[in-house]
Tab-separated table of C-alpha atoms in Angstrom:
chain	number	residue	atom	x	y	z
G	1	UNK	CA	-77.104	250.186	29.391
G	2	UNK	CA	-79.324	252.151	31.851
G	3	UNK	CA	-83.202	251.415	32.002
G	4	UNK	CA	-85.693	252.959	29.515
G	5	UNK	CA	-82.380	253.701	27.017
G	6	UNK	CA	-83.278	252.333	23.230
G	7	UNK	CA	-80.995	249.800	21.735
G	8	UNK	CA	-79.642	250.917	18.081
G	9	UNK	CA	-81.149	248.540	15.673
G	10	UNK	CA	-79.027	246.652	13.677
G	11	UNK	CA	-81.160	246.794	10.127
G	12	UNK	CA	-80.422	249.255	6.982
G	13	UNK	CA	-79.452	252.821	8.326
G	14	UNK	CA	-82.184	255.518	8.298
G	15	UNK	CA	-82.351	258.258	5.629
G	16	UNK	CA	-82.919	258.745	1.919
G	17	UNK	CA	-81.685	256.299	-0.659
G	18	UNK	CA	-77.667	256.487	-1.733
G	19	UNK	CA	-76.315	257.102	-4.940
G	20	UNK	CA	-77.811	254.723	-7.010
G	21	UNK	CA	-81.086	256.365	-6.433
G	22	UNK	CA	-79.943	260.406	-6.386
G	23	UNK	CA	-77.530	261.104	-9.083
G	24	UNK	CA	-74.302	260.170	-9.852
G	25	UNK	CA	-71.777	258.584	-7.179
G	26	UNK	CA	-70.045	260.358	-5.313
G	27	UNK	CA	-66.049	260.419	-6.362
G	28	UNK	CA	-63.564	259.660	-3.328
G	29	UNK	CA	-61.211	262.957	-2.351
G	30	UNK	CA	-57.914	263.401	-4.409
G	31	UNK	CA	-58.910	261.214	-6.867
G	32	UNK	CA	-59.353	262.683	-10.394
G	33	UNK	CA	-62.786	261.353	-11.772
G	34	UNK	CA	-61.950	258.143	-13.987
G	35	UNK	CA	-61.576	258.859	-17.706
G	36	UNK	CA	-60.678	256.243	-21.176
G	37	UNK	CA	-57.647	256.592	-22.666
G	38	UNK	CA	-57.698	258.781	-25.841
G	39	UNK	CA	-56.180	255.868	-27.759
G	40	UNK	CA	-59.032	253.433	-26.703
G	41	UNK	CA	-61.937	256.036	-27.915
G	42	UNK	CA	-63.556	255.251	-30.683
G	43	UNK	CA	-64.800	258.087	-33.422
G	44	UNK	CA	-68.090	258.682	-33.487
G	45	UNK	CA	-69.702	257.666	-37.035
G	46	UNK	CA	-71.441	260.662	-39.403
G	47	UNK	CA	-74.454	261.109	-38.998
G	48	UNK	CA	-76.045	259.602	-42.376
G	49	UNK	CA	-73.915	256.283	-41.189
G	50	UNK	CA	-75.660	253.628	-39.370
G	51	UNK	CA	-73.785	251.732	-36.550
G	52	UNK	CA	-74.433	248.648	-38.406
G	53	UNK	CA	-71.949	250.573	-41.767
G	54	UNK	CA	-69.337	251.926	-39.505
G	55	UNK	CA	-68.662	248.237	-38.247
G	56	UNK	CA	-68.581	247.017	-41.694
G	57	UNK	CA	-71.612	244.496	-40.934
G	58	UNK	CA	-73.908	244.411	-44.338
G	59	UNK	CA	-76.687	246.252	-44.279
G	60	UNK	CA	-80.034	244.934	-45.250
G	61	UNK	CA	-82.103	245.573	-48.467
G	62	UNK	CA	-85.259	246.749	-49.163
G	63	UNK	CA	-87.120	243.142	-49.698
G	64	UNK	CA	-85.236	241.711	-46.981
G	65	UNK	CA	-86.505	243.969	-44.453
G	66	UNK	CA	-89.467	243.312	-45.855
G	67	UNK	CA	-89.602	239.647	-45.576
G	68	UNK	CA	-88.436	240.535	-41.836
G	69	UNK	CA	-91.389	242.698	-40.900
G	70	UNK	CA	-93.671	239.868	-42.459
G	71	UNK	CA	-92.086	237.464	-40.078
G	72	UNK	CA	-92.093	239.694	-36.972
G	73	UNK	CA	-95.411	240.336	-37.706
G	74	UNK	CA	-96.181	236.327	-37.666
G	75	UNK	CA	-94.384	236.068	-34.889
G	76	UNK	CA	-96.429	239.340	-32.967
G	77	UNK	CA	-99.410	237.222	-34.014
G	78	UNK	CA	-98.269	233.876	-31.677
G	79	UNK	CA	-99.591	233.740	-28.400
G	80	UNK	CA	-96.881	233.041	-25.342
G	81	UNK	CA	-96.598	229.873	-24.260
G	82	UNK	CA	-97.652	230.512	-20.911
G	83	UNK	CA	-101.056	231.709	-22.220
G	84	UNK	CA	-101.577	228.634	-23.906
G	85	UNK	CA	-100.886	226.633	-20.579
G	86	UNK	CA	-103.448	229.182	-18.864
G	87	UNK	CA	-106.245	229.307	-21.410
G	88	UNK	CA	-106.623	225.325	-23.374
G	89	UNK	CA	-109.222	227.126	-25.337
G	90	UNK	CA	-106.688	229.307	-27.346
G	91	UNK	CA	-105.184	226.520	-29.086
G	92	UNK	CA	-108.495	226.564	-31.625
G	93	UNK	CA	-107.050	230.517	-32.258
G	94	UNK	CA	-103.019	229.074	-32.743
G	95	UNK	CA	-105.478	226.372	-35.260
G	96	UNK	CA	-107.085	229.080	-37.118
G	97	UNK	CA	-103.286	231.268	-37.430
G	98	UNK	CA	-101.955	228.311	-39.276
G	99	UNK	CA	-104.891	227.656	-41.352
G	100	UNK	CA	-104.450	231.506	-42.340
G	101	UNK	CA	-100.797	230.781	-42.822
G	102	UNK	CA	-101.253	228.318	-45.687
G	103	UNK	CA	-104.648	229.861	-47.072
G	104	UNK	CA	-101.890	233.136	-47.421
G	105	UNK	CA	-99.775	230.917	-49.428
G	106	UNK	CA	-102.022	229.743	-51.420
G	107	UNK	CA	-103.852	233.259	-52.676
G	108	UNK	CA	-100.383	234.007	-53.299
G	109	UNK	CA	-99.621	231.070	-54.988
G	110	UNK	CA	-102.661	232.149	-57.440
G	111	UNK	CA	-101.641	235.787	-57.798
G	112	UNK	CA	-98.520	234.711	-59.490
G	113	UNK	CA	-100.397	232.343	-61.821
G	114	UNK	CA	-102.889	235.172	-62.706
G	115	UNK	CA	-100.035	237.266	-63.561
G	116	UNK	CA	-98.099	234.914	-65.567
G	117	UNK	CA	-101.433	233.949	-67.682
G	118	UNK	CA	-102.084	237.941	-68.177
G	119	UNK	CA	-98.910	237.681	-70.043
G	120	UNK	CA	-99.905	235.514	-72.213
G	121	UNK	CA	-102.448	236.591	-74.998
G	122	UNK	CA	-105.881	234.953	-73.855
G	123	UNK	CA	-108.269	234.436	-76.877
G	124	UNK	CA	-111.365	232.688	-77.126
G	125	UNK	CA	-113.099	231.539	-80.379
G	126	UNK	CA	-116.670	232.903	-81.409
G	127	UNK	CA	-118.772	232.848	-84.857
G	128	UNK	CA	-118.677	236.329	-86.199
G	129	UNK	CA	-122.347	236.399	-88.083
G	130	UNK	CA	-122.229	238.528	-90.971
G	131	UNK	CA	-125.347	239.995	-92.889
G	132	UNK	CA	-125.554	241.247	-96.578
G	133	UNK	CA	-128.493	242.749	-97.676
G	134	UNK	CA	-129.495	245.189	-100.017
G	135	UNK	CA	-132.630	247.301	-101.419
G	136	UNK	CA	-133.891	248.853	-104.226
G	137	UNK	CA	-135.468	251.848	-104.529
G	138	UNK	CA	-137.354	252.671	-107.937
G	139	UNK	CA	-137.135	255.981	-109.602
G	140	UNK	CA	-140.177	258.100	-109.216
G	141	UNK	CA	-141.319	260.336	-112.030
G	142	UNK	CA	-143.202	263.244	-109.793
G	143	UNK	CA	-140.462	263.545	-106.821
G	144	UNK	CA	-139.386	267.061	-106.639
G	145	UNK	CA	-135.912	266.439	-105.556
G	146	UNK	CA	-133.017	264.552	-107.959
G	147	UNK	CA	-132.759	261.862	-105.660
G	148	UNK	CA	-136.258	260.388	-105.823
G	149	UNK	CA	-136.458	260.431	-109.966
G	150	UNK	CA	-133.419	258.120	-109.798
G	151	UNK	CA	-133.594	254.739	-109.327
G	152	UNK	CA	-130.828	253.669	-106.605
G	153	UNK	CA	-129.830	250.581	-104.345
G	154	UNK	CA	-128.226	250.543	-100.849
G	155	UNK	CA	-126.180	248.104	-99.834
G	156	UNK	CA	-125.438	247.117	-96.006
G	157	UNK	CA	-122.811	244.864	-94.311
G	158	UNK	CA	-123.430	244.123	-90.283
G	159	UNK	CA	-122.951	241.481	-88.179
G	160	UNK	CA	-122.879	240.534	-84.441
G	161	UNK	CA	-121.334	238.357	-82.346
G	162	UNK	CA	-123.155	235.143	-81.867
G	163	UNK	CA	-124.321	233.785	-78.262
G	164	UNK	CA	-123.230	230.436	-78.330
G	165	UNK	CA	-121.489	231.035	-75.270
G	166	UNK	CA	-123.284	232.315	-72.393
G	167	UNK	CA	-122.000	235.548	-71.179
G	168	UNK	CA	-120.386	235.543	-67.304
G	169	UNK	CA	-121.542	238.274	-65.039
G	170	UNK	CA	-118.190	240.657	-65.872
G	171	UNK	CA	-119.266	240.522	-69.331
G	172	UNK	CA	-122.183	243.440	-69.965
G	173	UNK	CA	-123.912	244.902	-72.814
G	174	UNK	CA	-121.449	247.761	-72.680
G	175	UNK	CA	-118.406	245.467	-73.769
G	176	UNK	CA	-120.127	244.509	-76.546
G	177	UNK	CA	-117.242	245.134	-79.357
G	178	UNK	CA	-118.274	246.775	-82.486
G	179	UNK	CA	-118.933	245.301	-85.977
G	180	UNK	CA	-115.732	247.154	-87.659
G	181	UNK	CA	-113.688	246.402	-84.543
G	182	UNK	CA	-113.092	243.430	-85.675
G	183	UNK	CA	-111.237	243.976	-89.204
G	184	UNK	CA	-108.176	245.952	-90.477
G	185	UNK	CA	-110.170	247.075	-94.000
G	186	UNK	CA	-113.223	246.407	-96.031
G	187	UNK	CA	-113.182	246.621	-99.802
G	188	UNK	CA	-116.125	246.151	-102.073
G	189	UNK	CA	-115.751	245.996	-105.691
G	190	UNK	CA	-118.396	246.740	-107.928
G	191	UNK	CA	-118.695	245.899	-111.389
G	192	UNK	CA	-116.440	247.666	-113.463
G	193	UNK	CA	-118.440	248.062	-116.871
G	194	UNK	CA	-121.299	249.476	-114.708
G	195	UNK	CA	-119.401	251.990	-112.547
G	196	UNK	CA	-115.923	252.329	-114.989
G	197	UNK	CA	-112.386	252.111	-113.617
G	198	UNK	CA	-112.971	255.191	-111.326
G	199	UNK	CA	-115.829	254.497	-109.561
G	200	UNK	CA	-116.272	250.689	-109.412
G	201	UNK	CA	-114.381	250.458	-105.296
G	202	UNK	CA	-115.304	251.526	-101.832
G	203	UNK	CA	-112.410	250.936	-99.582
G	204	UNK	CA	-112.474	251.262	-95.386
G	205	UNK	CA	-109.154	251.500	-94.063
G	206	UNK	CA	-108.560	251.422	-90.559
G	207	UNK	CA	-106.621	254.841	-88.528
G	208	UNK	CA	-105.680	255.220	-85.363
G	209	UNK	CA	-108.727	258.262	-85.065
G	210	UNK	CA	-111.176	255.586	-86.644
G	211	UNK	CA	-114.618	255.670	-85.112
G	212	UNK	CA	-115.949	252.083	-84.171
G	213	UNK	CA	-119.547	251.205	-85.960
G	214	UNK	CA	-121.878	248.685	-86.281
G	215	UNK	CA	-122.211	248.410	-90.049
G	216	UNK	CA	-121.338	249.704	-93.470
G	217	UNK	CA	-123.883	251.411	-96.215
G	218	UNK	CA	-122.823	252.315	-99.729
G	219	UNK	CA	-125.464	253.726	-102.042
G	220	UNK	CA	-124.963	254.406	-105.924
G	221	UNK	CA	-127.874	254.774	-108.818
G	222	UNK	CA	-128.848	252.349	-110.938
G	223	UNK	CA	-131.844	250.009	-111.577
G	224	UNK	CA	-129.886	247.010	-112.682
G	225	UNK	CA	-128.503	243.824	-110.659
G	226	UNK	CA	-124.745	244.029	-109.988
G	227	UNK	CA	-122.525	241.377	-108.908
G	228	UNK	CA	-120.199	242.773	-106.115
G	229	UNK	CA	-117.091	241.184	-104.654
G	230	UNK	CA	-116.230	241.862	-100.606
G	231	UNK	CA	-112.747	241.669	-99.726
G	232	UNK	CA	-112.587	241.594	-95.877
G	233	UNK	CA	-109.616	241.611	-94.047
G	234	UNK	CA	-109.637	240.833	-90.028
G	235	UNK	CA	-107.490	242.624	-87.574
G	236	UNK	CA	-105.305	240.096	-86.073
G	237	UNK	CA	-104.287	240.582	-82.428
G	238	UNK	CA	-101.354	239.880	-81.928
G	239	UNK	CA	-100.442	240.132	-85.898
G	240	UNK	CA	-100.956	236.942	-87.826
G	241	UNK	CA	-99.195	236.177	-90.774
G	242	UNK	CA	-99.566	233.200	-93.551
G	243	UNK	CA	-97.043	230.818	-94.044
G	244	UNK	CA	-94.459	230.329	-96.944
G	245	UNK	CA	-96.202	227.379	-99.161
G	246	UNK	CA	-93.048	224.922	-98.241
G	247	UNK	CA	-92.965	226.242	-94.706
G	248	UNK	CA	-96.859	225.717	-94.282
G	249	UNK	CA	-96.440	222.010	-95.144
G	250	UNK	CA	-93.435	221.291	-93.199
G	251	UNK	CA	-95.481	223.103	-90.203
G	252	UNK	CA	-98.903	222.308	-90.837
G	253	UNK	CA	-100.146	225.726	-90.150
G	254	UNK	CA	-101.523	228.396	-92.326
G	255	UNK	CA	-101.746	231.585	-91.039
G	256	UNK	CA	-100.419	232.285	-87.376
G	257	UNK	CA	-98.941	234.653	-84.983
G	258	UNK	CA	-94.729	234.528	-85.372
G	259	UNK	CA	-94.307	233.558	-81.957
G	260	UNK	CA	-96.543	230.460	-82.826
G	261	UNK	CA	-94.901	229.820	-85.965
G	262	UNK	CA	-91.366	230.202	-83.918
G	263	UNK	CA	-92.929	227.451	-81.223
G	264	UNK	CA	-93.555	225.046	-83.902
G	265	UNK	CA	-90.711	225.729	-85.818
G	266	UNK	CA	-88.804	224.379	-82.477
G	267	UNK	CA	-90.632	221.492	-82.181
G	268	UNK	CA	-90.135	219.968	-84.866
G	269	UNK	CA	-85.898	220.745	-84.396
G	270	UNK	CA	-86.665	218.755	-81.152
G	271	UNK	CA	-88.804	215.759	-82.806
G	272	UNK	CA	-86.519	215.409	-85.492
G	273	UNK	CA	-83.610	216.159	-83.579
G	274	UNK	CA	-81.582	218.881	-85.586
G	275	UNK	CA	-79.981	220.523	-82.668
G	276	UNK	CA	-76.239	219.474	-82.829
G	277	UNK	CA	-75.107	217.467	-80.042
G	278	UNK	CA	-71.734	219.400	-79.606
G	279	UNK	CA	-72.712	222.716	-80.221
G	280	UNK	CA	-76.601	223.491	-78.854
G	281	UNK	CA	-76.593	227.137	-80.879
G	282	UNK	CA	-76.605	225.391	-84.204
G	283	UNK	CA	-79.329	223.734	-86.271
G	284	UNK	CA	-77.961	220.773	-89.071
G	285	UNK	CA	-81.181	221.104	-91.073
G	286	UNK	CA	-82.729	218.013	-92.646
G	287	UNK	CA	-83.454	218.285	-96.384
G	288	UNK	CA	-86.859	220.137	-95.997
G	289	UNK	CA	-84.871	222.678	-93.563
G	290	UNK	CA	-81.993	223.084	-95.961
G	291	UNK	CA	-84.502	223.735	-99.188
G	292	UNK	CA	-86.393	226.263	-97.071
G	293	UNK	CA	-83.957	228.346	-95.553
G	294	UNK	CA	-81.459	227.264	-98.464
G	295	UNK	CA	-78.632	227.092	-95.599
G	296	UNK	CA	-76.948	223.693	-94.058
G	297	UNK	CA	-76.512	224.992	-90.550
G	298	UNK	CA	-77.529	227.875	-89.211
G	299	UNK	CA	-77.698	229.131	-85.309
G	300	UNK	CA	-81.380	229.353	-83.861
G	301	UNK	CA	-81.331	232.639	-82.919
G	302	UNK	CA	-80.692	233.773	-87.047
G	303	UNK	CA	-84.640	231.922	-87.190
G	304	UNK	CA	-86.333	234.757	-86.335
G	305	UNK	CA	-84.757	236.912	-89.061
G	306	UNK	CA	-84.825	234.650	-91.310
G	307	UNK	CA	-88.415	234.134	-91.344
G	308	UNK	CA	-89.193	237.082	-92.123
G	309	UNK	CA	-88.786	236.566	-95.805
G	310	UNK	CA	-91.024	233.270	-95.301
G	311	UNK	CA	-93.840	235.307	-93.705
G	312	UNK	CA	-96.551	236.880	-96.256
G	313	UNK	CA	-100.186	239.274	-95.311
G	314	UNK	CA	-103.116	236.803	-94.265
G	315	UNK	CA	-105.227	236.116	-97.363
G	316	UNK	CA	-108.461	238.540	-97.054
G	317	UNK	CA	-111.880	237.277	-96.598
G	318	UNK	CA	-113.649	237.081	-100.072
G	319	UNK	CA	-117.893	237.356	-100.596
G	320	UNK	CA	-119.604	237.041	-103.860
G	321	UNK	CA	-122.800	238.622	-103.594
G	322	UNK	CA	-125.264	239.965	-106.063
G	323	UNK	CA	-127.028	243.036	-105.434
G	324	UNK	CA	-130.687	242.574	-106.565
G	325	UNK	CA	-133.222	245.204	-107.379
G	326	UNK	CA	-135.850	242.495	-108.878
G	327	UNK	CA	-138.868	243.477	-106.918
G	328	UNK	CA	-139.894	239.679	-106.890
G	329	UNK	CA	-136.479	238.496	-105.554
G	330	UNK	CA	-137.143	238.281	-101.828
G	331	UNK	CA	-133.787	236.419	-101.047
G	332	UNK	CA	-131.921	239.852	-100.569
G	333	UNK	CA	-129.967	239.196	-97.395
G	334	UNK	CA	-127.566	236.617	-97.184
G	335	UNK	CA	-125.247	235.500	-94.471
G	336	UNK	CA	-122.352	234.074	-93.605
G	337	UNK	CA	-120.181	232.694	-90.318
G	338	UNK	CA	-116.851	233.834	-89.782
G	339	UNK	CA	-114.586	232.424	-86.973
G	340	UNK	CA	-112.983	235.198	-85.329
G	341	UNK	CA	-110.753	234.972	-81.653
G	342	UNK	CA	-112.255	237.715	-79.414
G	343	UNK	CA	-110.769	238.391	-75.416
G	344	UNK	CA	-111.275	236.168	-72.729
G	345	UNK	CA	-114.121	237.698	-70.426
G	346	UNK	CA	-112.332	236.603	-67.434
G	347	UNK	CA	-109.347	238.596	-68.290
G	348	UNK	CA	-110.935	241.927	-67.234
G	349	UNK	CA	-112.101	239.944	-63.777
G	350	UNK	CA	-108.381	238.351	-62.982
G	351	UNK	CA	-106.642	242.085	-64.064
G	352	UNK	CA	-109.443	243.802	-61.520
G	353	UNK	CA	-108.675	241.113	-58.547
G	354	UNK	CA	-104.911	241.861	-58.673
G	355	UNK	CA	-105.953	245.619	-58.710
G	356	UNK	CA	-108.260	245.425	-56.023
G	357	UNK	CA	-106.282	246.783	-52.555
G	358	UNK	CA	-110.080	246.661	-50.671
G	359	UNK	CA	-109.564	243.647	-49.362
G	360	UNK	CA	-106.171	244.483	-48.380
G	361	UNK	CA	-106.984	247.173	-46.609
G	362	UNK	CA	-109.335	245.704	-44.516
G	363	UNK	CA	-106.896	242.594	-43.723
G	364	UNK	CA	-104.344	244.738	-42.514
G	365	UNK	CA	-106.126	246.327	-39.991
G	366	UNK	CA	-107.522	242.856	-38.965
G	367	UNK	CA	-103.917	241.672	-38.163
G	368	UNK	CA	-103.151	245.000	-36.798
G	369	UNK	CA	-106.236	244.334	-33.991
G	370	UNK	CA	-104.970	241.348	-33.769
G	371	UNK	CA	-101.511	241.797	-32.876
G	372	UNK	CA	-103.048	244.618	-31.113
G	373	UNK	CA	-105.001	242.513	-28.604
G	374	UNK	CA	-102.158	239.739	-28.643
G	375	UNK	CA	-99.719	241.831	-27.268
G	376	UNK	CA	-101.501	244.126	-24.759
G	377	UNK	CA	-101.832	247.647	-23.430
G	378	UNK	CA	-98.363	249.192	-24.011
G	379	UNK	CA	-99.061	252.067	-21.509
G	380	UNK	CA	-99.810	249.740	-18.899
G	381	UNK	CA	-96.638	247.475	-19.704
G	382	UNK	CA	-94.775	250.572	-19.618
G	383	UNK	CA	-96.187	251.792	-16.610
G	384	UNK	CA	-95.750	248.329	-14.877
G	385	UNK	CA	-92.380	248.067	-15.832
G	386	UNK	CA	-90.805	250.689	-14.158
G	387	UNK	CA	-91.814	248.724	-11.048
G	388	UNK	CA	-89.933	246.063	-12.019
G	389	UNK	CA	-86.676	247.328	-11.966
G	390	UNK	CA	-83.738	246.580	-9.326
G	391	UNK	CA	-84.443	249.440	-6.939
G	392	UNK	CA	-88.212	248.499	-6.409
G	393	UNK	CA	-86.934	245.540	-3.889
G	394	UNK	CA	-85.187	247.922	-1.725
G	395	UNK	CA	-87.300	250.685	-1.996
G	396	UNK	CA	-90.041	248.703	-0.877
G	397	UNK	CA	-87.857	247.157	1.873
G	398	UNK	CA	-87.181	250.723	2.888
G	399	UNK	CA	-90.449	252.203	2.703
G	400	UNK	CA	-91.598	248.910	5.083
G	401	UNK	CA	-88.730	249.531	7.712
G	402	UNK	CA	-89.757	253.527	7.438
G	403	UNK	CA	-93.473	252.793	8.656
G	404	UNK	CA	-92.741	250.175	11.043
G	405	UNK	CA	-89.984	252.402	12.867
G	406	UNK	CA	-92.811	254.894	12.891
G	407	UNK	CA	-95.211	252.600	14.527
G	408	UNK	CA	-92.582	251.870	17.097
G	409	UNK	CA	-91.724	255.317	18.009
G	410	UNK	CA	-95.430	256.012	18.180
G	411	UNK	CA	-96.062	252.470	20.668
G	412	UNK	CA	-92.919	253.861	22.700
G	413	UNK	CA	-94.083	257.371	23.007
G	414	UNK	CA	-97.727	256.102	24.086
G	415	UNK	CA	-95.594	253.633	26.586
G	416	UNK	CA	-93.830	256.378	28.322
G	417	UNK	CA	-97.171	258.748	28.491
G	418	UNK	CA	-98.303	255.798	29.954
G	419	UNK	CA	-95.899	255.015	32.769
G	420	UNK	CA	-95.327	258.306	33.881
């Protein structure tokens, strides 16, 4: 090889990258390009069909995709494992992820409770104090109008709710219930020889337009005492209903809801043990059973329909009272405790938590931060990860080689400058 000649260098070969950088490769002369078989191609599936459907695989439902996202979203929560090694510290935040994890289950836990007690009818029993009074107003000879130069009484029914039971803070003067709220009708009965067959009752029915109030007046003329009957009947809710005598003694209840009286009516099949042992639809009723529903056997889901001719109205609420227009008689109001089942305060609190989506809201988008931060900038992982595919080895191999072959040619030019 004659002097100042440059040996070829052995390394990659000089120009741009082949094909698996530019394009497609490049097919080999008289050879058609390479094709499948149209027996080996596969039709394409419609377009409403998932890949998933035109391979037969099942597809998923609604809840379990559901129960997926939860999980991936636990699982977007969990730092890497090679974090942990790194930081020590963030095993107090994998601490606090699992103390979430079973504080989650538990508020769950009691959302399902609340909503199986909201079912149920939730009644609390208060003293219903009602007040009788009455006054008398004397007829004046000089009044110019009709209605002073009669002599008249006014009677008034109220009564309130009393506060033996503290109210909670949910509770406010604004769902304080009404006096007539709590009954279906009011009937008074005066005394017939005073007021004759026509005029002797005031009746209050309730309608489904009737306007709540606080108390009752009725006013008629007349300047002598009257005895007065009050027939008051409450408004049950759910509907109660009293008991066949025989039925009430077997039982030991009075007056009750039916699906009380159905409750009871199974307990004592179970305590006496009337459900046959071969056949669990039927009842063999004991003597008492037999004389009641006048049947030997029966099946236990006839009991409902059954009872029905066993159930009779609730007896009303009955008040003597004497309406008094002796000026000297100051006993005029008189008053009496009724028990009455009103609505559990904290129903209105447990229907508003499971309502409330505030405190949703705001958890959501702390576990969206969260996962947010956990799993990084995904323009920078997306950036960064176009460097880390297969050609980035060579490229940089190539790009190295380019700059030091132009270093070299520059050191040989500057060499030759220099010797000549």
């Amino acid at each position: 090889m004659p002097s100042g000649a440059r040996m070829p260098h052995q390394g990659a070969p000089m120009g741009p990258p082949g094909s698996p950088y530019m394009g497609s490769p490049a097919v080999r002369p008289g050879l058609a390009p390479a094709g499948m078989e149209p027996a080996r191609k596969r039709a394409a599936p419609p377009p409403g069909q998932s890949q998933a459907q035109s391979q037969g695989q099942p597809v998923p439902t609604a809840p379990a995709r559901s129960r997926s996202a939860k999980r991936r979203k636990m699982a977007d929560k969990i730092l890497p494992q090679r974090i942990r090694e790194l930081v020590p510290e963030s095993q107090a935040y994998m601490d606090l992820l699992a103390f979430e994890r079973k504080l989650d289950q538990t508020i769950m836990r009691k959302r399902v409770d609340i909503q199986e007690a909201l079912k149920r009818p939730m009644k609390q029993k208060r003293k219903l104090r009602l007040y009788i009074s009455n006054t008398f107003n004397p007829a004046k000879p000089d009044a110019e109008d009709s209605d002073g130069s009669i002599a008249s009484w006014e009677l008034r029914v109220e009564g309130k709710l009393l506060d033996d039971v503290r109210p909670g803070p949910g509770l406010s003067s604004k769902q304080k219930r009404k006096f007539s709220s709590f009954f279906k009708s009011l009937v008074i009965e005066l005394d017939k020889d005073l007021y004759g067959p026509d005029n002797h009752l005031v009746e209050w029915h309730r309608t489904p337009t009737t306007q709540e109030t606080d108390g009752f007046q009725v006013k008629r003329p007349g300047d002598l005492s009257v005895r007065c009957t009050l027939l008051l009947m409450l408004d049950y809710q759910p509907p109660q209903f009293k008991l066949d005598p025989r039925l009430a003694r077997l039982l030991g209840l009075h007056t009750q809801s039916r699906s009380a009286i159905v409750q009871a009516l199974w307990q004592y099949v179970k305590t006496n043990r009337l459900q046959d042992s071969h056949d669990k639809e039927y009842i063999n009723g004991d003597k008492y059973f037999q004389q009641i529903f006048d049947c030997p056997r029966l099946k236990f889901s006839e009991i409902p329909q059954r009872l029905t001719a066993l159930l009779l109205p609730p007896d009303p609420i009955v008040i003597n009272h004497v309406i008094s227009v002796d000026p000297s008689d100051q006993k005029k109001t008189a008053c009496y405790d009724i028990d009455v089942e009103v609505e559990e305060p904290l129903k209105g609190q447990m229907s508003s938590f499971l309502l409330s989506t505030a405190n949703q809201q705001e958890i959501s988008a702390l576990d969206s931060k969260v996962m947010t931060d956990v799993a990084g900038n995904p323009e920078e992982e997306r950036r960064a990860e176009f460097y880390h595919q297969p050609w980035s080895q060579e490229a940089v191999s190539r790009y190295f080689y380019c700059k030091i072959q132009q270093r070299r040619q520059e050191l040989e030019q500057s060499l030759v400058v220099r010797n000549t």
